[in-house]
Amino acid sequence: MVKIPKSHPRYWSLYYREKVIEGMEKGMTAKAGLIAHGRGEAFDYLIGEKTIEPAERAMRAAVAKLLLAKHSVISVNGNVAALVPKETIELAKALNAKLEINLFYRTEERVKAIAKELRKYDPEIELLGINPTKRIPGLEHERGKVDENGIWKADVVLVPLEDGDRTEALVKMGKFVVTIDLNPLSRSARMADITVVDNIVRAYPRMTELAREMRDYSRGELMEIVKSYDNGETLSDVLRHIRGRLTRLAGEGVWRRKSLD
Amino acid sequence: MVKIPKSHPRYWSLYYREKVIEGMEKGMTAKAGLIAHGRGEAFDYLIGEKTIEPAERAMRAAVAKLLLAKHSVISVNGNVAALVPKETIELAKALNAKLEINLFYRTEERVKAIAKELRKYDPEIELLGINPTKRIPGLEHERGKVDENGIWKADVVLVPLEDGDRTEALVKMGKFVVTIDLNPLSRSARMADITVVDNIVRAYPRMTELAREMRDYSRGELMEIVKSYDNGETLSDVLRHIRGRLTRLAGEGVWRRKSLD
């Protein structure tokens, strides 16, 4: 891994970029995953590289829904395993959710590499998706494979950094779908029931905190949080947040400016 | 290359994504180039994946300046060679500019792979940057290498998809710098003399058209186009365009919308 000085103004962005490259070198992350990470970086830059209020609101609703679920599943792909392997396990435990390795570009080698990475953090952790026998209707063969005891029978699924076609197909199956996506305009962001527009490296630790706090809420309280949540409003608020930042920069002018804030 | 159905709503975006992956497989494109491509995709998404008026304005000024140049050079890197090898040669010919292979992550293998790719489209084409002997002041060794007969002595340089440090160093050397960059906030976009905020796959064919049309203009007409151009205004207009689009999308709402325009 390339050594980045901690004093670099974009240290964390460069650190996680290297993590994704490392994920590819470990055989977990697809080449297209690197490109997807770049898209995320750009949107994070526009958001301001922090968790904004509409994301916090979406996370609360998502955690409430996941705590209410009969059978919740968190999907893990190559980018997730590269960025937040330990945090994924912690979130699954806090939510009492199953973990399923589920890949857009599925190969047995990548599934094994991801399982190996996750087991570094908990050798005993149950991982679904190793031998998936069911298929999501409407998706071509390899991309539709899911685990009978995982996504197939889940009522609530958390599919972070997910492809739009797959998110939409899960919604059509009647699943309640939560996604994490930095692009508020992506098809995943538009199609999910709850969209957390945030960087997964910030969102997962925060969702784990929320899960630990909200575990003691009554079902009525959790249901009220879900009921009062409006994903359309959240997405529009994210767009307005980005717009506000661009308005300020356009007004001030950016040409030959050394740094932006 | 992965086969993408032509009917896919995001066919062209996926097609060029595969081109960049193919560029890496051919040894031309660096891993960081894949991530950079993703960042570009994000901004193209926000712009609306079309050439907007401020980009057209910047292209006209850029072509005028390049036609007026004594010694113009177009830089080629791994992403450029993956996306627009043929179009780069066509533009150089239309502008009577030299081509220089110039890499941020320079290795001899990558230089050779890029030269091989370009020569598929014209085996006779003159390519500079194969054995660079000069260095741009202020940049570390490998990143600063330039060709004595190319960028070193050029008065006007076109450096598309370029790193911010390098763009700034070229400006400091007194070069007139034109860049193509989808991110209007990048350091390259902010530091260049003329910034074309557009996808290079749209910009290069359009600039070639403009060059063929404007070759017959008088020097006075070309000078007037350059003189009346304001890069600060262009960048602010791009930000306002994105802002306007986000305002409209936020107002209409994007949740569960099949497509955006």
Short mmCIF file of N, CA and C in Angstrom, two decimals, chain B residues 95-180:
data_model
loop_
_atom_site.label_atom_id
_atom_site.label_comp_id
_atom_site.label_asym_id
_atom_site.label_seq_id
_atom_site.Cartn_x
_atom_site.Cartn_y
_atom_site.Cartn_z
N LEU B 95 -5.46 20.35 -36.02
CA LEU B 95 -4.87 21.53 -35.40
C LEU B 95 -3.41 21.72 -35.79
N ASN B 96 -2.87 20.75 -36.52
CA ASN B 96 -1.44 20.76 -36.84
C ASN B 96 -0.61 20.82 -35.56
N ALA B 97 -1.01 20.02 -34.58
CA ALA B 97 -0.32 19.98 -33.28
C ALA B 97 0.50 18.70 -33.17
N LYS B 98 1.53 18.72 -32.34
CA LYS B 98 2.31 17.53 -32.05
C LYS B 98 1.63 16.72 -30.95
N LEU B 99 1.90 15.42 -30.93
CA LEU B 99 1.39 14.56 -29.87
C LEU B 99 2.53 14.15 -28.95
N GLU B 100 2.30 14.24 -27.66
CA GLU B 100 3.32 13.79 -26.70
C GLU B 100 2.70 12.85 -25.67
N ILE B 101 3.28 11.67 -25.56
CA ILE B 101 2.85 10.74 -24.51
C ILE B 101 3.46 11.24 -23.21
N ASN B 102 2.61 11.51 -22.24
CA ASN B 102 3.07 12.15 -21.02
C ASN B 102 2.27 11.58 -19.86
N LEU B 103 2.96 10.89 -18.96
CA LEU B 103 2.25 10.10 -17.94
C LEU B 103 2.56 10.55 -16.52
N PHE B 104 1.54 10.52 -15.70
CA PHE B 104 1.71 10.82 -14.28
C PHE B 104 2.44 9.66 -13.61
N TYR B 105 1.98 8.44 -13.87
CA TYR B 105 2.66 7.24 -13.36
C TYR B 105 3.45 6.65 -14.52
N ARG B 106 4.59 7.28 -14.84
CA ARG B 106 5.34 6.89 -16.01
C ARG B 106 6.11 5.58 -15.82
N THR B 107 5.88 4.64 -16.75
CA THR B 107 6.77 3.48 -16.85
C THR B 107 7.01 3.28 -18.35
N GLU B 108 8.14 2.67 -18.69
CA GLU B 108 8.45 2.47 -20.10
C GLU B 108 7.40 1.56 -20.76
N GLU B 109 6.91 0.59 -19.99
CA GLU B 109 5.91 -0.35 -20.53
C GLU B 109 4.63 0.39 -20.91
N ARG B 110 4.22 1.29 -20.04
CA ARG B 110 2.99 2.03 -20.34
C ARG B 110 3.19 2.94 -21.55
N VAL B 111 4.33 3.60 -21.64
CA VAL B 111 4.61 4.46 -22.80
C VAL B 111 4.53 3.63 -24.08
N LYS B 112 5.16 2.46 -24.05
CA LYS B 112 5.16 1.59 -25.24
C LYS B 112 3.76 1.12 -25.61
N ALA B 113 2.99 0.74 -24.60
CA ALA B 113 1.63 0.25 -24.86
C ALA B 113 0.76 1.34 -25.49
N ILE B 114 0.94 2.58 -25.02
CA ILE B 114 0.17 3.70 -25.56
C ILE B 114 0.60 4.01 -27.00
N ALA B 115 1.91 3.99 -27.24
CA ALA B 115 2.41 4.23 -28.60
C ALA B 115 1.85 3.18 -29.56
N LYS B 116 1.84 1.94 -29.11
CA LYS B 116 1.33 0.83 -29.94
C LYS B 116 -0.15 1.05 -30.28
N GLU B 117 -0.90 1.46 -29.27
CA GLU B 117 -2.33 1.69 -29.48
C GLU B 117 -2.56 2.82 -30.50
N LEU B 118 -1.85 3.93 -30.34
CA LEU B 118 -2.03 5.07 -31.24
C LEU B 118 -1.63 4.69 -32.67
N ARG B 119 -0.58 3.88 -32.79
CA ARG B 119 -0.08 3.51 -34.13
C ARG B 119 -1.00 2.53 -34.85
N LYS B 120 -1.95 1.96 -34.11
CA LYS B 120 -2.98 1.15 -34.78
C LYS B 120 -3.79 2.01 -35.74
N TYR B 121 -3.95 3.29 -35.36
CA TYR B 121 -4.80 4.18 -36.14
C TYR B 121 -4.01 4.98 -37.17
N ASP B 122 -2.70 5.10 -36.95
CA ASP B 122 -1.82 5.73 -37.94
C ASP B 122 -0.39 5.29 -37.67
N PRO B 123 0.10 4.30 -38.42
CA PRO B 123 1.44 3.74 -38.15
C PRO B 123 2.55 4.76 -38.33
N GLU B 124 2.27 5.84 -39.07
CA GLU B 124 3.30 6.83 -39.38
C GLU B 124 3.32 8.01 -38.39
N ILE B 125 2.36 8.05 -37.48
CA ILE B 125 2.19 9.25 -36.66
C ILE B 125 3.45 9.53 -35.81
N GLU B 126 3.86 10.78 -35.75
CA GLU B 126 5.00 11.17 -34.92
C GLU B 126 4.56 11.26 -33.46
N LEU B 127 5.27 10.55 -32.60
CA LEU B 127 4.92 10.57 -31.18
C LEU B 127 6.12 11.05 -30.35
N LEU B 128 5.93 12.14 -29.63
CA LEU B 128 6.98 12.63 -28.73
C LEU B 128 6.76 12.01 -27.35
N GLY B 129 7.74 12.23 -26.48
CA GLY B 129 7.59 11.73 -25.10
C GLY B 129 8.10 10.31 -24.91
N ILE B 130 8.69 9.73 -25.95
CA ILE B 130 9.22 8.36 -25.82
C ILE B 130 10.53 8.39 -25.02
N ASN B 131 11.37 9.38 -25.31
CA ASN B 131 12.62 9.56 -24.56
C ASN B 131 12.73 11.00 -24.08
N PRO B 132 11.95 11.38 -23.09
CA PRO B 132 11.94 12.78 -22.66
C PRO B 132 13.24 13.13 -21.94
N THR B 133 13.81 14.29 -22.23
CA THR B 133 15.09 14.67 -21.63
C THR B 133 14.99 15.92 -20.75
N LYS B 134 13.85 16.58 -20.80
CA LYS B 134 13.69 17.80 -20.00
C LYS B 134 12.73 17.55 -18.84
N ARG B 135 12.75 18.48 -17.88
CA ARG B 135 11.85 18.33 -16.73
C ARG B 135 11.11 19.61 -16.41
N ILE B 136 9.83 19.47 -16.05
CA ILE B 136 9.04 20.62 -15.61
C ILE B 136 9.53 20.99 -14.21
N PRO B 137 9.93 22.25 -14.00
CA PRO B 137 10.40 22.64 -12.66
C PRO B 137 9.30 22.45 -11.61
N GLY B 138 9.70 22.04 -10.43
CA GLY B 138 8.76 21.95 -9.30
C GLY B 138 8.04 20.62 -9.18
N LEU B 139 8.31 19.70 -10.09
CA LEU B 139 7.66 18.38 -9.98
C LEU B 139 8.74 17.33 -9.72
N GLU B 140 8.38 16.28 -8.98
CA GLU B 140 9.40 15.26 -8.71
C GLU B 140 9.75 14.52 -10.01
N HIS B 141 10.91 13.85 -9.97
CA HIS B 141 11.57 13.36 -11.17
C HIS B 141 10.66 12.76 -12.26
N GLU B 142 10.08 11.60 -11.98
CA GLU B 142 9.35 10.88 -13.03
C GLU B 142 8.15 11.68 -13.54
N ARG B 143 7.51 12.41 -12.63
CA ARG B 143 6.28 13.13 -12.99
C ARG B 143 6.55 14.37 -13.80
N GLY B 144 7.81 14.82 -13.80
CA GLY B 144 8.12 16.08 -14.46
C GLY B 144 8.70 15.93 -15.86
N LYS B 145 8.94 14.69 -16.29
CA LYS B 145 9.62 14.48 -17.58
C LYS B 145 8.80 14.96 -18.77
N VAL B 146 9.44 15.76 -19.64
CA VAL B 146 8.78 16.20 -20.88
C VAL B 146 9.78 16.15 -22.03
N ASP B 147 9.23 16.17 -23.22
CA ASP B 147 10.04 16.08 -24.43
C ASP B 147 10.54 17.47 -24.83
N GLU B 148 11.84 17.54 -25.13
CA GLU B 148 12.43 18.83 -25.51
C GLU B 148 11.72 19.43 -26.73
N ASN B 149 11.33 18.59 -27.66
CA ASN B 149 10.67 19.07 -28.88
C ASN B 149 9.15 19.13 -28.75
N GLY B 150 8.65 18.81 -27.54
CA GLY B 150 7.21 18.78 -27.34
C GLY B 150 6.79 19.83 -26.33
N ILE B 151 6.29 19.37 -25.17
CA ILE B 151 5.79 20.29 -24.15
C ILE B 151 6.85 21.31 -23.76
N TRP B 152 8.11 20.87 -23.68
CA TRP B 152 9.19 21.78 -23.25
C TRP B 152 9.21 23.09 -24.05
N LYS B 153 9.08 22.99 -25.37
CA LYS B 153 9.17 24.24 -26.14
C LYS B 153 7.82 24.76 -26.64
N ALA B 154 6.75 24.11 -26.25
CA ALA B 154 5.42 24.53 -26.71
C ALA B 154 5.01 25.87 -26.11
N ASP B 155 4.22 26.64 -26.87
CA ASP B 155 3.61 27.84 -26.29
C ASP B 155 2.19 27.54 -25.81
N VAL B 156 1.51 26.62 -26.49
CA VAL B 156 0.15 26.24 -26.08
C VAL B 156 0.10 24.72 -25.93
N VAL B 157 -0.38 24.25 -24.77
CA VAL B 157 -0.49 22.81 -24.55
C VAL B 157 -1.92 22.43 -24.20
N LEU B 158 -2.34 21.30 -24.78
CA LEU B 158 -3.65 20.72 -24.43
C LEU B 158 -3.35 19.50 -23.58
N VAL B 159 -3.69 19.57 -22.29
CA VAL B 159 -3.42 18.46 -21.36
C VAL B 159 -4.74 17.96 -20.80
N PRO B 160 -5.38 17.01 -21.51
CA PRO B 160 -6.69 16.53 -21.05
C PRO B 160 -6.54 15.56 -19.89
N LEU B 161 -7.56 15.48 -19.05
CA LEU B 161 -7.62 14.52 -17.93
C LEU B 161 -6.32 14.56 -17.13
N GLU B 162 -5.91 15.77 -16.77
CA GLU B 162 -4.59 15.97 -16.17
C GLU B 162 -4.66 16.19 -14.67
N ASP B 163 -3.58 15.83 -14.02
CA ASP B 163 -3.39 16.05 -12.59
C ASP B 163 -3.23 17.54 -12.29
N GLY B 164 -3.75 17.98 -11.16
CA GLY B 164 -3.72 19.40 -10.80
C GLY B 164 -2.33 19.99 -10.61
N ASP B 165 -1.44 19.23 -9.96
CA ASP B 165 -0.07 19.69 -9.74
C ASP B 165 0.63 19.97 -11.06
N ARG B 166 0.43 19.07 -12.01
CA ARG B 166 1.10 19.23 -13.29
C ARG B 166 0.53 20.39 -14.08
N THR B 167 -0.79 20.54 -14.05
CA THR B 167 -1.41 21.67 -14.75
C THR B 167 -0.85 22.97 -14.19
N GLU B 168 -0.80 23.05 -12.87
CA GLU B 168 -0.31 24.27 -12.23
C GLU B 168 1.16 24.53 -12.57
N ALA B 169 1.97 23.48 -12.59
CA ALA B 169 3.39 23.64 -12.91
C ALA B 169 3.58 24.13 -14.35
N LEU B 170 2.74 23.66 -15.27
CA LEU B 170 2.83 24.12 -16.67
C LEU B 170 2.44 25.59 -16.79
N VAL B 171 1.40 25.98 -16.04
CA VAL B 171 0.99 27.40 -16.04
C VAL B 171 2.14 28.26 -15.51
N LYS B 172 2.79 27.80 -14.44
CA LYS B 172 3.92 28.54 -13.85
C LYS B 172 5.09 28.68 -14.82
N MET B 173 5.25 27.68 -15.70
CA MET B 173 6.32 27.73 -16.71
C MET B 173 6.01 28.76 -17.80
N GLY B 174 4.77 29.31 -17.78
CA GLY B 174 4.40 30.30 -18.78
C GLY B 174 3.69 29.72 -19.99
N LYS B 175 3.36 28.43 -19.94
CA LYS B 175 2.60 27.84 -21.04
C LYS B 175 1.15 28.32 -20.97
N PHE B 176 0.52 28.39 -22.14
CA PHE B 176 -0.93 28.60 -22.16
C PHE B 176 -1.53 27.20 -22.11
N VAL B 177 -2.31 26.91 -21.05
CA VAL B 177 -2.76 25.55 -20.80
C VAL B 177 -4.26 25.40 -21.02
N VAL B 178 -4.60 24.44 -21.89
CA VAL B 178 -6.00 24.07 -22.10
C VAL B 178 -6.19 22.69 -21.49
N THR B 179 -7.27 22.50 -20.72
CA THR B 179 -7.54 21.15 -20.21
C THR B 179 -8.97 20.74 -20.51
N ILE B 180 -9.18 19.43 -20.50
CA ILE B 180 -10.52 18.85 -20.60
C ILE B 180 -10.73 18.14 -19.27
#
